[in-house]
Coordinates of C-alpha atoms in Angstrom, one line a residue:
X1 CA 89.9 115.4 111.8
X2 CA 92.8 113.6 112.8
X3 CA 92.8 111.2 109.8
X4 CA 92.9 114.3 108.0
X5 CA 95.9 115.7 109.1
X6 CA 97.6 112.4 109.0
X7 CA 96.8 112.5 105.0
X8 CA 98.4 115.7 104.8
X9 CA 101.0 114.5 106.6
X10 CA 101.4 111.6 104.6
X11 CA 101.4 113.6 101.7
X12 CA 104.2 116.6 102.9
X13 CA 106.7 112.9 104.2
X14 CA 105.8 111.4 101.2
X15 CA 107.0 114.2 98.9
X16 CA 110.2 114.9 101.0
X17 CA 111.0 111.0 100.8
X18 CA 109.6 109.8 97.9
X19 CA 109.5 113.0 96.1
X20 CA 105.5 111.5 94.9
X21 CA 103.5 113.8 92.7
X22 CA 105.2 116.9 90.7
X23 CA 108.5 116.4 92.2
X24 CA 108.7 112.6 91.9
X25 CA 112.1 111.8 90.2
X26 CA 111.5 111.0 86.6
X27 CA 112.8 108.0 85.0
X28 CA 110.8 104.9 82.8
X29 CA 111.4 102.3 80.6
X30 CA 108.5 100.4 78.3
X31 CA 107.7 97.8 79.4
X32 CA 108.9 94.7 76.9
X33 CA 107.0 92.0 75.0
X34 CA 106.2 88.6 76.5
X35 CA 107.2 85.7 75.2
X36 CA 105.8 81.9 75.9
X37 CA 106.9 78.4 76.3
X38 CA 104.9 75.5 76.7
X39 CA 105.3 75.3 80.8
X40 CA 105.4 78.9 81.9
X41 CA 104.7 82.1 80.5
X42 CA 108.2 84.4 80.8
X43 CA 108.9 87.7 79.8
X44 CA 111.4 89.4 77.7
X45 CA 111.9 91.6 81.2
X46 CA 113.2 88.4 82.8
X47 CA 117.2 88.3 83.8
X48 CA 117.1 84.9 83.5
X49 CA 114.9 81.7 83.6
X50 CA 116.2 80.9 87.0
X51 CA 113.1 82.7 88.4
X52 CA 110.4 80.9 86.6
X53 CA 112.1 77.5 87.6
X54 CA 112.0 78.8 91.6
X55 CA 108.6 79.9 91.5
X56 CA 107.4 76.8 89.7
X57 CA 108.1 75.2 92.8
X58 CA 105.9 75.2 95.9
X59 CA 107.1 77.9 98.7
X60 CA 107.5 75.7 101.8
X61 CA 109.7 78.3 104.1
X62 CA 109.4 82.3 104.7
X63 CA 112.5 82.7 102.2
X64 CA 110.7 80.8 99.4
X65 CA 108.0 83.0 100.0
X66 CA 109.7 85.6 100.3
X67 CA 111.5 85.2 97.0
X68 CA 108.8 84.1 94.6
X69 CA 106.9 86.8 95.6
X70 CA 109.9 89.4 94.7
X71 CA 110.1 87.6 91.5
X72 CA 106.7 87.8 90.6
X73 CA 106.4 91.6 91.4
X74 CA 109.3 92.0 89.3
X75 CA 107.9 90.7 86.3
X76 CA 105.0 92.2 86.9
X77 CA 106.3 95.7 87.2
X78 CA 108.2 95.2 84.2
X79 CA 105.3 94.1 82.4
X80 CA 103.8 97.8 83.0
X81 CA 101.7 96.3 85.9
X82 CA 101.8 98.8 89.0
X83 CA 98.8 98.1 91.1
X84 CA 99.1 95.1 93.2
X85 CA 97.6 92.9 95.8
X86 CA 100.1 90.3 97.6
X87 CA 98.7 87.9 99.9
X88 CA 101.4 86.2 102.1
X89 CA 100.8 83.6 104.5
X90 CA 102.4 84.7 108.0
X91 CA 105.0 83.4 110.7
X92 CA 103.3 83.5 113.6
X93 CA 104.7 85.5 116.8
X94 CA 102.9 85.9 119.8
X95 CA 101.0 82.8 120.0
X96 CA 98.7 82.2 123.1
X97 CA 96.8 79.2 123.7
X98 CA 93.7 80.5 123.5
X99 CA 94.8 82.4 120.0
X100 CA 97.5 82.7 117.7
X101 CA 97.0 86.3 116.8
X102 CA 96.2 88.1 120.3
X103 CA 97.3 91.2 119.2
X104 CA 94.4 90.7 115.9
X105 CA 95.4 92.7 112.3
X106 CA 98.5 94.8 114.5
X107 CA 99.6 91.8 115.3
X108 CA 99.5 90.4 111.7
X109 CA 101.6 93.8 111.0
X110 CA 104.7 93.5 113.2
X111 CA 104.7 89.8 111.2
X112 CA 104.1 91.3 107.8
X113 CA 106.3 94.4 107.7
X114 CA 110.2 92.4 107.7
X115 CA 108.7 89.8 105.1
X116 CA 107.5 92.7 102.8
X117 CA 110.6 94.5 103.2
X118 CA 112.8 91.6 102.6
X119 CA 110.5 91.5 99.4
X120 CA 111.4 95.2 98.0
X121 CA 114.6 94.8 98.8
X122 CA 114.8 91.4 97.0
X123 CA 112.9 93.0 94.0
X124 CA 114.8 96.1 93.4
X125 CA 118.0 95.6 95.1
X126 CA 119.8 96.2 98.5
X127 CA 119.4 99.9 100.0
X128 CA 116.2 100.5 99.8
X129 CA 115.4 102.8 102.8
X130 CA 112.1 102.7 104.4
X131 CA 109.7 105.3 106.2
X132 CA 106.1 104.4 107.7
X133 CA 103.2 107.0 107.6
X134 CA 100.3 106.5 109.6
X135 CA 97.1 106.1 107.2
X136 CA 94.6 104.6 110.2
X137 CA 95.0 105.6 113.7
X138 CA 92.4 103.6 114.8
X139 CA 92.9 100.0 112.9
X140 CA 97.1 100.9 113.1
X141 CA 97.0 100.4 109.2
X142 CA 100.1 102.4 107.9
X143 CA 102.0 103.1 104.5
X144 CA 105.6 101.5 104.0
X145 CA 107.3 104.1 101.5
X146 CA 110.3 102.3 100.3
X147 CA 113.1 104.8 98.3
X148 CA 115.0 102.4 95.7
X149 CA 118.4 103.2 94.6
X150 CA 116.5 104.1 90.7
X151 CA 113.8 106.5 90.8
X152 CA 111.8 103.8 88.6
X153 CA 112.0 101.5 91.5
X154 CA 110.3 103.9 93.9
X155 CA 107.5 102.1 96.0
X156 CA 104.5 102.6 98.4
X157 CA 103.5 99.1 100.4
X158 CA 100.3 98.8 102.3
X159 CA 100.0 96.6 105.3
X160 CA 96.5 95.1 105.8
X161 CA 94.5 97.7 104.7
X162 CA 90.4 97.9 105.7
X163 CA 87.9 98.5 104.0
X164 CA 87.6 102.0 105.7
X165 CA 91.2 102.4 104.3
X166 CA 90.3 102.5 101.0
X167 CA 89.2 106.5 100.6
X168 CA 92.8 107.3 101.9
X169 CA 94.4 104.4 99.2
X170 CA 92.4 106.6 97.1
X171 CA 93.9 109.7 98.2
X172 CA 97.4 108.4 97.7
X173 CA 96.8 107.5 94.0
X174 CA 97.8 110.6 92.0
X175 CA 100.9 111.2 94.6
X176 CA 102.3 107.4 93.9
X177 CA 101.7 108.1 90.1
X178 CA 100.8 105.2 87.7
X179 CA 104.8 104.2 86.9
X180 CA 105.5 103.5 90.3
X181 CA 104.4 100.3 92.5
X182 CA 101.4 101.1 94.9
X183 CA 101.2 97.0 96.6
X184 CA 98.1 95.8 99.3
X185 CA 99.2 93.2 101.3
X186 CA 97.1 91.1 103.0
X187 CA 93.9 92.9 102.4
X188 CA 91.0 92.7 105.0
X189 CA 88.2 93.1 102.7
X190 CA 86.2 90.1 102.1
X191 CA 83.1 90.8 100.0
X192 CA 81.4 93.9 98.6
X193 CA 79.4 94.7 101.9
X194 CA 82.3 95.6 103.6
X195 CA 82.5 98.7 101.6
X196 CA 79.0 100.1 103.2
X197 CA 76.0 101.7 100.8
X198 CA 77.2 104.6 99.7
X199 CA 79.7 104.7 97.0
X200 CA 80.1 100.7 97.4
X201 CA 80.7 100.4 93.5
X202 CA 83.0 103.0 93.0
X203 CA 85.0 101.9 95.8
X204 CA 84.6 97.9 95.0
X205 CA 86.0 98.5 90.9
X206 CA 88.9 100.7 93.0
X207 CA 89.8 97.4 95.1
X208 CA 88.7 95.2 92.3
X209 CA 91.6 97.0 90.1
X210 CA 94.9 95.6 92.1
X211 CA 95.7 92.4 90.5
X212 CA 97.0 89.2 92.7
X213 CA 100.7 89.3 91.5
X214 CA 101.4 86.9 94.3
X215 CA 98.9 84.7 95.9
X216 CA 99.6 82.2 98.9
X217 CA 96.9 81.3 101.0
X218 CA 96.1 78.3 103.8
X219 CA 92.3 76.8 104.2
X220 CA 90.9 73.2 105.4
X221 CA 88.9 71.4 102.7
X222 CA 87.1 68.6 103.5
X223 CA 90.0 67.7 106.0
X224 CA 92.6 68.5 104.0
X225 CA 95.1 71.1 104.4
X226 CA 95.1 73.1 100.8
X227 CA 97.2 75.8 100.2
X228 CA 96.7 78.0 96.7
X229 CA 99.8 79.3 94.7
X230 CA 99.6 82.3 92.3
X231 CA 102.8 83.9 90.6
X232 CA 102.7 86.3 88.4
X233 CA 102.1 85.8 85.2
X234 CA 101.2 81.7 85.9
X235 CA 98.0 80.1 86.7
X236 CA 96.8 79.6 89.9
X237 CA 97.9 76.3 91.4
X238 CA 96.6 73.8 94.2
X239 CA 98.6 71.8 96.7
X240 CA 97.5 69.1 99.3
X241 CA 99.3 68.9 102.2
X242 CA 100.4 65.1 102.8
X243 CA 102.5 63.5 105.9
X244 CA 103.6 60.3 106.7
X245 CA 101.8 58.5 108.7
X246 CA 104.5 58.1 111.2
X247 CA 104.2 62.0 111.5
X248 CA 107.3 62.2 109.8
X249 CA 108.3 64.2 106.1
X250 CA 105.8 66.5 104.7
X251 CA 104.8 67.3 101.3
X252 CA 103.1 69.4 99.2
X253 CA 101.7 67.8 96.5
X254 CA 100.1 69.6 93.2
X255 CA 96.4 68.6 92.6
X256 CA 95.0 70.9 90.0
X257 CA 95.4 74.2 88.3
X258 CA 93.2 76.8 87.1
X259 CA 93.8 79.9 84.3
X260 CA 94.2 82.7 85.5
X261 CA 91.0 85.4 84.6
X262 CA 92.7 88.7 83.7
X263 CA 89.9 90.7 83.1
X264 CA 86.4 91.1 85.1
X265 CA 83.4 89.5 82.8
X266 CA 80.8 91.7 82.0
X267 CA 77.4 91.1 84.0
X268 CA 79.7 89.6 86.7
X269 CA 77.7 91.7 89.4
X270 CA 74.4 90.6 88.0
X271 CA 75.2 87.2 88.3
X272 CA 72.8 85.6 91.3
X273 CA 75.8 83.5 92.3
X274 CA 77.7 86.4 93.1
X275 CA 75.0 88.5 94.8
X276 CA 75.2 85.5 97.8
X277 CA 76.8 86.6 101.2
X278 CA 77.5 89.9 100.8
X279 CA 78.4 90.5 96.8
X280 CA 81.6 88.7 96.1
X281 CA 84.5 90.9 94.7
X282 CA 86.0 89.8 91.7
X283 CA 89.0 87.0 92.2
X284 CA 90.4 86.7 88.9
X285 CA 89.6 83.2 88.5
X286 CA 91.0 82.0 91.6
X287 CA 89.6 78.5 92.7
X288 CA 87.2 77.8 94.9
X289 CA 85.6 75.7 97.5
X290 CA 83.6 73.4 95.3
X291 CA 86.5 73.4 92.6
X292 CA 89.3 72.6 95.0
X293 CA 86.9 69.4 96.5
X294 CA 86.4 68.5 93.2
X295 CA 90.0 68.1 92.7
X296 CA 90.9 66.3 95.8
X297 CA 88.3 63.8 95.2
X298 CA 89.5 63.2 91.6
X299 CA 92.5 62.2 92.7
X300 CA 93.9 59.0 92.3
X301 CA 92.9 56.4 95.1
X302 CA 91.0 59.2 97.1
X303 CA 89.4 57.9 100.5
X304 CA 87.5 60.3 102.2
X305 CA 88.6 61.3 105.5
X306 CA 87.1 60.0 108.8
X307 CA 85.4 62.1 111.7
X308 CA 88.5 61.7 113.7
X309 CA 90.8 62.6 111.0
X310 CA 89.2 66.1 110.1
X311 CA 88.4 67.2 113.5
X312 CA 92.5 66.2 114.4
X313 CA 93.4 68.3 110.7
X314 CA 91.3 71.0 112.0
X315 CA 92.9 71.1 115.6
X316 CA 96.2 71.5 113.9
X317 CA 95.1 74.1 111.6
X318 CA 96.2 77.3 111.7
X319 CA 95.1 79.7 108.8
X320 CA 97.3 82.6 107.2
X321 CA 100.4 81.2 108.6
X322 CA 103.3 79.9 107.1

């Protein structure tokens, strides 16, 4: 009962704030044609090229981070594209030494919610005011309604939804309207179990349907620190993590790329390698395990780590963080 009422809570704050659904304030442009080079795909919608030049490069701070994943929303939304999934990899605060997020997904939260705001802002403008609506008593998952100074530029953000979050993303769908940004960040789901028996498909194609705009993640791969880079509308693009020996400058080094899949293949649920572990959800292409090894040993001079070397990458590890 009580997620009930804080829907139709959600709904009353969002139409006083956001004026969602009948009242929302009108206002929309079409989005324009895309045009092409031979190194990045820009669009017409672009201010400038200055964009696609800092979001060709890798994000090695919270700002860069921060700002290519404004700039790839932007291009995205102007592109006509209004369903998103962000995944941002996270400062850590809190830190124990037993774990670095004590406080679990609500921790993740506190870390995610200046970064995403710093992102609307940086997308639409300054003066974006913000108001957060409860969605998930239980797992503290909330929505981050975000008024922009142009009716156009109105947003609803979602901090680390669940998979038991999606009937109320669900519920939100006709209020947000499909000209306005609805954006998942950091989504918890990780494979089509987690959406239970009943009404698993309907629920999977409804996750399935928010497209990685921007795309940073951290994982260890065969010793090597990897990190995966996706702006919109580019590829999706590997770095290797690479220090002196010394322990002194680090770098970031670009191993491989892979096109990015736009649209779900048909007969992609009745494919035995994706009925393993659950059901995997669609990825749009994104690269994995196997794919990235393959491209770290292709490289150039590869030597494959020792035991001592992986187990002292792994120590130092720390996934989802920036």
């Amino acid at each position: 009962m009580m997620k009930g009422v804080q829907i139709c809570c959600f709904f009353l704050t969002a139409c006083s704030v956001l004026q969602f659904g009948a009242g929302f304030r009108s206002g929309y442009c079409s989005p324009p044609a895309a045009r092409c080079s031979s190194t990045i795909c820009l669009r017409a919608s672009d201010s400038n090229d200055l964009d696609a030049i800092l979001t060709a490069r890798f994000p090695t701070s919270v700002e860069d981070q921060v700002r290519q994943a404004a700039a790839s929303l932007k291009r995205a939304t102007a592109d006509g594209k209004h369903r998103h999934s962000v995944r941002l990899l996270l400062p850590v605060i809190g830190a124990t030494e037993l774990d670095d997020w004590p406080g679990g997904a609500r921790q993740m939260m506190e870390a995610a919610d200046p970064l995403m705001q710093s992102v609307v802002n940086q997308q639409v403008g300054p003066g974006v005011q913000f108001q957060k609506v409860s969605l998930d008593e239980s797992d503290g998952v909330y929505a981050m309604l975000s008024q922009a100074a142009e009716a156009k530029d109105d947003a609803c953000t979602v901090l680390l939804p669940s998979s038991d979050t999606v009937p109320q993303l669900e519920k939100l769908e006709p209020q947000v309207g499909s000209t306005r940004n609805l954006i998942l960040v950091n989504t918890q789901w990780k494979r089509q179990s987690d959406f239970g028996f009943f009404g698993r498909q309907g629920q999977v194609d409804y996750v399935e349907a928010f497209e990685p705009s921007f795309h940073c993640t951290n994982l260890m791969v065969e010793g090597d620190q990897i990190r995966v880079l996706r702006n919109y509308p580019g590829p999706w693009r590997v770095f290797l993590r690479q220090q002196a020996i010394d322990g002194g400058e680090v770098n970031w080094i670009e191993i491989g790329q892979k096109d990015f899949v736009e649209t779900k293949p048909v007969g992609w649920n009745d494919d035995p390698a994706n009925k393993r572990d659950g059901g995997k959800l669609f990825d749009y292409g994104m690269p994995g395990y196997d794919e990235i090894e393959t491209m770290i040993t292709s490289m150039e001079g590869y030597q494959p780590k020792s035991v001592a070397e992986r187990a002292a990458a792994a120590f130092n590890f720390i996934k989802d963080t920036l």
